[in-house]
């Protein structure tokens, strides 16, 4: 029995740390399920252009609303396009846009929150009131405005989504910074004369990183839902780009007799959201953060 | 056997590690608590003393479970009882007084209401009787004017008063057994002495048995009839209090008593090497083996059993206790400190005053602070190169505030801070240049908070080296290892995180970080008060050694007068942000002294049943310093008249060389205090 080892751990490489976190995540059933779903979706997103059996925009009036068959696994839609092809490619669109969107949200929200938490005073007051003002605007209305002004290209959607989902992260990052800021090691760094930048980079970020990452992971799944809602309303990516929200929107009227056209994107969207949520929860638990006590902002 | 009130039999409590191994927190504990006796349980943090006390009221902390044994109260095992039955015992038969009464009292309920609640639960009185009982209880714990206190909220009381309310609530159910978990640890010295005296009185008055858990042998010595010493989850020594303190026959207790600084002795006490093993790490042999001076091969391989010695009426867990039986009192060896201070002045504070008052708009615009009665006022101290000067006082005396201003973390209202006779230091960080920042370094009270938990030891120590000297690569590494060796930590610590270090090791890393900047002055803010006694001595010795090697000047803030006595060359006593007395430490600790110093010295608890604290003044807490006159007028027992209330007392020099600020002539003080 080597109990000594319980209390002795050496510094690990980033890769070793990451793999340890992933192993901890996978050791719970919920984490394992979440991770598998997410990994499945990510792999699918990468390989979908190569495995897609049909052309996603090939319209064929003779093949309208075919039931699932050996040729068309998930059937065809009202324009005769292959639903299977469009579903796997739709995941690619959704994942790419929301992944980069949440990355942007994480970066600006996290950094601004940390900065406000550290600096405090007037600057903090002003910035937080502006953030509060934005929080009070229904995001979907604001998105509609942006999209109608600037169009629905990916270059517009990613930063716009990133901006609207970053507001909440500002608050989380600021609160997490406040927890750390009163600690003596920050006082000590200040007394030594480190610059604000150095304090943020060396002292604060390592201590708030976990909380912000978990928050970012949660935002990702929310953003996915938000992005799909936009598409559903017709303000997401423009046709014929395959997209789940758009597919659901197009097929929902035909649900009574061509259920396959709507079920496939729904399953895709909800499984990805569940996958991300479960993964984020497992991630938080693996890092030792109890998310259940934190109310969403 | 009817007079045994609580019987602990072969109790083991533990938890399961991630790998599924059973790890014991308490190992096979057996003891009895007799009716009317006060038992002190003493040990370092992690020795299992609180777990034992909680088990005595049938409570096992979440995550732990009972592995074997029982706690019998009135011949029923508390640990197997249903929670319904336990409710009837807790509060009525066994009551607990928590460590931090401020947190244990509900903040939005009046004191009287909370006591009434306890009475309703634990007694059968009707409303009229309860009313009477509330004032009776508040009277018993000696709170002034119970009628008004009962209507107050907890935050309106001082820490000592809150603790008294907690005692009153515990007494509401007239319990047979009182469990006290570090009840005086968070309190000021004077308050602590008063609370202990109250507990003594209650024990005698009501005949209640008490179990007093503390890490502080000084407090234990004042209250207990019998002492249980715990180490690493085991009872290592148990016996009558006097015998254990006067003739500790277990090497751990022996070493512990030797490592406590005493008021009567200047100089540093001997330290005990090492630290307590983590639970589960000891496989065979005595758990104290690697720190013991008396150990042999036998101790390494076999675990000693608790052995009852009839002639000494003491139980001891040691093979070699005989070596200690003959050694009468733990003779204390003291490392005399060498005073290497030079005549050169290194830091001078003149007329410094600091205010926490909220600035008015006009003042904010003109960037000035206006406050007629600032928190800290009239501080004039000059500090010589290489000396250790201590600032002492109770909480709220402004000692840490002064430290912050010296470090540049808090703006002063008035006054000058002068370094090296000619350089003025601004009290604003932004106006200091990097070199000004380098020469003054801070060591904090709690190393858990002062070390970034996400940095390795190497990264922590590298910070000042990179910042001030721009070191990189091999040279940086070499310097870090050098520093670690200077604080008696090896090279292999570089890759550890703070959470993998013990309290003493963490503080050493903090010391290394401070010395990394090659500072001239190090500000030590209560650096040993978060540490265990045995570790405290080691850290003090280390600081002294480093000072002798580098010629650094220490400004040492502490509330513990015995620690100050051990390490400092000069002492400045503060009350309400005003200086009361300044002088060489040998003289300050000798009478005559300022009435406040007298109060502080009288309240110090020594681990000796023969030295009782002298309670000179009331333990009132003053919110603000008085506007006029002497700062200590509110509590002074030697007040001479109107002059104390109107005029600021003059500085007087005693024959021995310390300066006292009091209206009473030195000669008279001398007469009264001898």
Tab-separated table of C-alpha atoms in Angstrom, chain A residues 8-205:
chain	number	residue	atom	x	y	z
A	8	UNK	CA	2.573	13.754	-3.202
A	9	UNK	CA	1.939	14.976	-6.652
A	10	UNK	CA	4.441	16.594	-8.892
A	11	UNK	CA	3.853	19.295	-11.429
A	12	UNK	CA	2.259	17.867	-14.534
A	13	UNK	CA	2.401	18.926	-18.146
A	14	UNK	CA	-0.647	20.590	-19.617
A	15	UNK	CA	-1.329	17.484	-21.672
A	16	UNK	CA	-1.186	15.216	-18.624
A	17	UNK	CA	-3.510	17.562	-16.763
A	18	UNK	CA	-5.985	17.621	-19.627
A	19	UNK	CA	-6.001	13.865	-20.027
A	20	UNK	CA	-6.483	13.495	-16.280
A	21	UNK	CA	-9.483	15.844	-16.404
A	22	UNK	CA	-10.961	13.929	-19.333
A	23	UNK	CA	-10.484	10.616	-17.538
A	24	UNK	CA	-12.206	12.033	-14.446
A	25	UNK	CA	-15.036	13.301	-16.633
A	26	UNK	CA	-15.451	9.961	-18.319
A	27	UNK	CA	-15.508	8.125	-15.005
A	28	UNK	CA	-19.100	9.219	-14.384
A	29	UNK	CA	-21.837	7.740	-16.584
A	30	UNK	CA	-23.269	11.167	-17.398
A	31	UNK	CA	-19.860	12.523	-18.293
A	32	UNK	CA	-19.086	9.504	-20.466
A	33	UNK	CA	-22.392	9.832	-22.328
A	34	UNK	CA	-21.913	13.581	-22.799
A	35	UNK	CA	-18.345	13.203	-24.011
A	36	UNK	CA	-19.238	10.417	-26.423
A	37	UNK	CA	-22.081	12.407	-27.943
A	38	UNK	CA	-19.906	15.493	-28.289
A	39	UNK	CA	-16.960	13.615	-29.742
A	40	UNK	CA	-19.305	11.824	-32.152
A	41	UNK	CA	-20.674	15.146	-33.357
A	42	UNK	CA	-17.255	16.701	-33.705
A	43	UNK	CA	-15.899	13.767	-35.712
A	44	UNK	CA	-18.997	13.838	-37.868
A	45	UNK	CA	-18.522	17.548	-38.478
A	46	UNK	CA	-14.989	16.941	-39.692
A	47	UNK	CA	-15.699	14.020	-41.977
A	48	UNK	CA	-19.211	14.860	-43.168
A	49	UNK	CA	-18.174	16.459	-46.505
A	50	UNK	CA	-16.334	13.280	-47.412
A	51	UNK	CA	-18.932	10.747	-46.353
A	52	UNK	CA	-22.026	12.605	-47.540
A	53	UNK	CA	-23.692	10.208	-49.992
A	54	UNK	CA	-25.464	12.916	-52.018
A	55	UNK	CA	-25.126	16.514	-52.996
A	56	UNK	CA	-26.739	18.616	-50.306
A	57	UNK	CA	-28.190	21.146	-52.713
A	58	UNK	CA	-29.221	18.809	-55.526
A	59	UNK	CA	-32.916	19.495	-56.051
A	60	UNK	CA	-34.882	16.745	-57.746
A	61	UNK	CA	-38.663	17.189	-58.019
A	62	UNK	CA	-39.071	13.500	-58.787
A	63	UNK	CA	-37.718	12.562	-55.391
A	64	UNK	CA	-39.934	14.851	-53.266
A	65	UNK	CA	-40.689	13.612	-49.754
A	66	UNK	CA	-39.467	10.076	-50.167
A	67	UNK	CA	-39.714	7.870	-47.092
A	68	UNK	CA	-36.416	6.521	-45.689
A	69	UNK	CA	-34.951	3.829	-47.905
A	70	UNK	CA	-31.645	2.114	-48.593
A	71	UNK	CA	-30.704	4.870	-50.997
A	72	UNK	CA	-31.950	7.803	-48.902
A	73	UNK	CA	-31.425	6.720	-45.267
A	74	UNK	CA	-33.409	9.517	-43.700
A	75	UNK	CA	-35.656	10.072	-46.682
A	76	UNK	CA	-35.845	13.269	-48.745
A	77	UNK	CA	-37.339	16.691	-48.116
A	78	UNK	CA	-39.916	18.731	-50.004
A	79	UNK	CA	-37.345	19.677	-52.656
A	80	UNK	CA	-36.095	16.144	-53.045
A	81	UNK	CA	-32.818	16.717	-51.192
A	82	UNK	CA	-31.276	13.929	-49.136
A	83	UNK	CA	-32.105	14.538	-45.461
A	84	UNK	CA	-29.188	12.411	-44.211
A	85	UNK	CA	-26.666	14.452	-46.140
A	86	UNK	CA	-28.213	17.699	-45.006
A	87	UNK	CA	-28.359	16.554	-41.362
A	88	UNK	CA	-24.703	15.603	-41.066
A	89	UNK	CA	-23.637	18.754	-42.888
A	90	UNK	CA	-26.001	20.858	-40.763
A	91	UNK	CA	-24.115	19.789	-37.654
A	92	UNK	CA	-20.945	21.097	-39.253
A	93	UNK	CA	-22.448	24.548	-39.749
A	94	UNK	CA	-23.908	24.743	-36.252
A	95	UNK	CA	-20.756	23.506	-34.517
A	96	UNK	CA	-18.404	25.794	-36.399
A	97	UNK	CA	-20.402	28.949	-35.913
A	98	UNK	CA	-21.224	28.389	-32.256
A	99	UNK	CA	-17.743	27.134	-31.356
A	100	UNK	CA	-16.053	30.224	-32.658
A	101	UNK	CA	-18.897	32.364	-31.362
A	102	UNK	CA	-18.441	31.075	-27.829
A	103	UNK	CA	-14.684	31.431	-28.126
A	104	UNK	CA	-15.182	35.114	-28.872
A	105	UNK	CA	-17.708	35.410	-26.054
A	106	UNK	CA	-15.250	33.737	-23.680
A	107	UNK	CA	-12.388	35.999	-24.658
A	108	UNK	CA	-14.027	39.389	-24.524
A	109	UNK	CA	-16.388	38.538	-21.671
A	110	UNK	CA	-13.675	36.894	-19.581
A	111	UNK	CA	-11.045	39.558	-20.081
A	112	UNK	CA	-13.417	42.461	-19.561
A	113	UNK	CA	-14.854	40.838	-16.433
A	114	UNK	CA	-11.412	40.213	-14.955
A	115	UNK	CA	-10.306	43.727	-15.787
A	116	UNK	CA	-13.394	45.290	-14.175
A	117	UNK	CA	-13.025	43.093	-11.120
A	118	UNK	CA	-9.401	44.094	-10.683
A	119	UNK	CA	-9.665	47.802	-11.403
A	120	UNK	CA	-12.956	48.436	-9.621
A	121	UNK	CA	-14.112	51.951	-8.896
A	122	UNK	CA	-15.582	54.237	-11.512
A	123	UNK	CA	-14.439	52.286	-14.568
A	124	UNK	CA	-16.026	49.145	-13.170
A	125	UNK	CA	-19.264	50.991	-12.430
A	126	UNK	CA	-19.570	52.451	-15.912
A	127	UNK	CA	-18.680	49.250	-17.765
A	128	UNK	CA	-20.993	47.103	-15.680
A	129	UNK	CA	-23.931	49.469	-16.168
A	130	UNK	CA	-23.402	49.282	-19.938
A	131	UNK	CA	-23.307	45.487	-19.716
A	132	UNK	CA	-26.482	45.576	-17.619
A	133	UNK	CA	-28.148	47.747	-20.231
A	134	UNK	CA	-27.279	45.209	-22.930
A	135	UNK	CA	-28.517	42.377	-20.737
A	136	UNK	CA	-31.917	44.036	-20.638
A	137	UNK	CA	-32.263	44.074	-24.440
A	138	UNK	CA	-33.888	40.880	-25.775
A	139	UNK	CA	-31.008	39.375	-27.688
A	140	UNK	CA	-33.139	37.919	-30.432
A	141	UNK	CA	-34.509	41.341	-31.369
A	142	UNK	CA	-31.034	42.814	-31.376
A	143	UNK	CA	-29.789	39.933	-33.504
A	144	UNK	CA	-32.613	40.507	-35.976
A	145	UNK	CA	-31.539	44.109	-36.265
A	146	UNK	CA	-27.905	43.233	-36.859
A	147	UNK	CA	-28.700	40.484	-39.329
A	148	UNK	CA	-31.067	42.648	-41.309
A	149	UNK	CA	-28.477	45.419	-41.454
A	150	UNK	CA	-25.360	43.366	-42.142
A	151	UNK	CA	-26.661	40.181	-43.713
A	152	UNK	CA	-26.487	36.575	-42.553
A	153	UNK	CA	-22.980	35.606	-43.519
A	154	UNK	CA	-20.822	33.624	-41.107
A	155	UNK	CA	-18.586	36.672	-40.643
A	156	UNK	CA	-21.528	38.550	-39.207
A	157	UNK	CA	-23.125	35.734	-37.243
A	158	UNK	CA	-20.041	34.603	-35.320
A	159	UNK	CA	-19.052	37.967	-33.809
A	160	UNK	CA	-22.673	38.976	-33.249
A	161	UNK	CA	-23.445	35.784	-31.363
A	162	UNK	CA	-20.122	36.054	-29.564
A	163	UNK	CA	-20.974	39.557	-28.443
A	164	UNK	CA	-24.440	38.743	-27.133
A	165	UNK	CA	-23.386	35.620	-25.281
A	166	UNK	CA	-20.347	37.289	-23.742
A	167	UNK	CA	-22.317	39.681	-21.541
A	168	UNK	CA	-23.152	36.985	-19.031
A	169	UNK	CA	-19.550	35.833	-18.933
A	170	UNK	CA	-18.472	39.349	-17.950
A	171	UNK	CA	-20.468	39.031	-14.748
A	172	UNK	CA	-19.206	35.551	-13.946
A	173	UNK	CA	-15.592	36.530	-14.604
A	174	UNK	CA	-15.964	39.671	-12.519
A	175	UNK	CA	-17.482	37.756	-9.604
A	176	UNK	CA	-14.754	35.106	-9.790
A	177	UNK	CA	-12.117	37.853	-9.824
A	178	UNK	CA	-13.659	39.464	-6.766
A	179	UNK	CA	-13.227	36.180	-4.898
A	180	UNK	CA	-9.530	36.145	-5.677
A	181	UNK	CA	-8.740	39.823	-5.487
A	182	UNK	CA	-8.970	40.080	-1.701
A	183	UNK	CA	-6.461	37.290	-1.182
A	184	UNK	CA	-3.064	38.197	0.164
A	185	UNK	CA	-1.160	36.924	-2.847
A	186	UNK	CA	-2.689	39.692	-4.934
A	187	UNK	CA	-1.859	42.261	-2.247
A	188	UNK	CA	1.625	40.836	-2.192
A	189	UNK	CA	1.984	41.164	-5.968
A	190	UNK	CA	0.750	44.737	-5.779
A	191	UNK	CA	3.148	45.605	-3.009
A	192	UNK	CA	5.979	44.185	-5.092
A	193	UNK	CA	4.959	46.588	-7.836
A	194	UNK	CA	3.727	44.262	-10.586
A	195	UNK	CA	1.730	45.903	-13.361
A	196	UNK	CA	-2.007	45.323	-13.719
A	197	UNK	CA	-1.348	43.231	-16.794
A	198	UNK	CA	1.118	41.027	-14.968
A	199	UNK	CA	-1.290	40.608	-12.046
A	200	UNK	CA	-4.105	39.613	-14.397
A	201	UNK	CA	-1.951	37.199	-16.354
A	202	UNK	CA	0.024	35.572	-13.556
A	203	UNK	CA	-2.139	35.778	-10.489
A	204	UNK	CA	-5.771	36.095	-11.488
A	205	UNK	CA	-6.231	34.109	-14.685
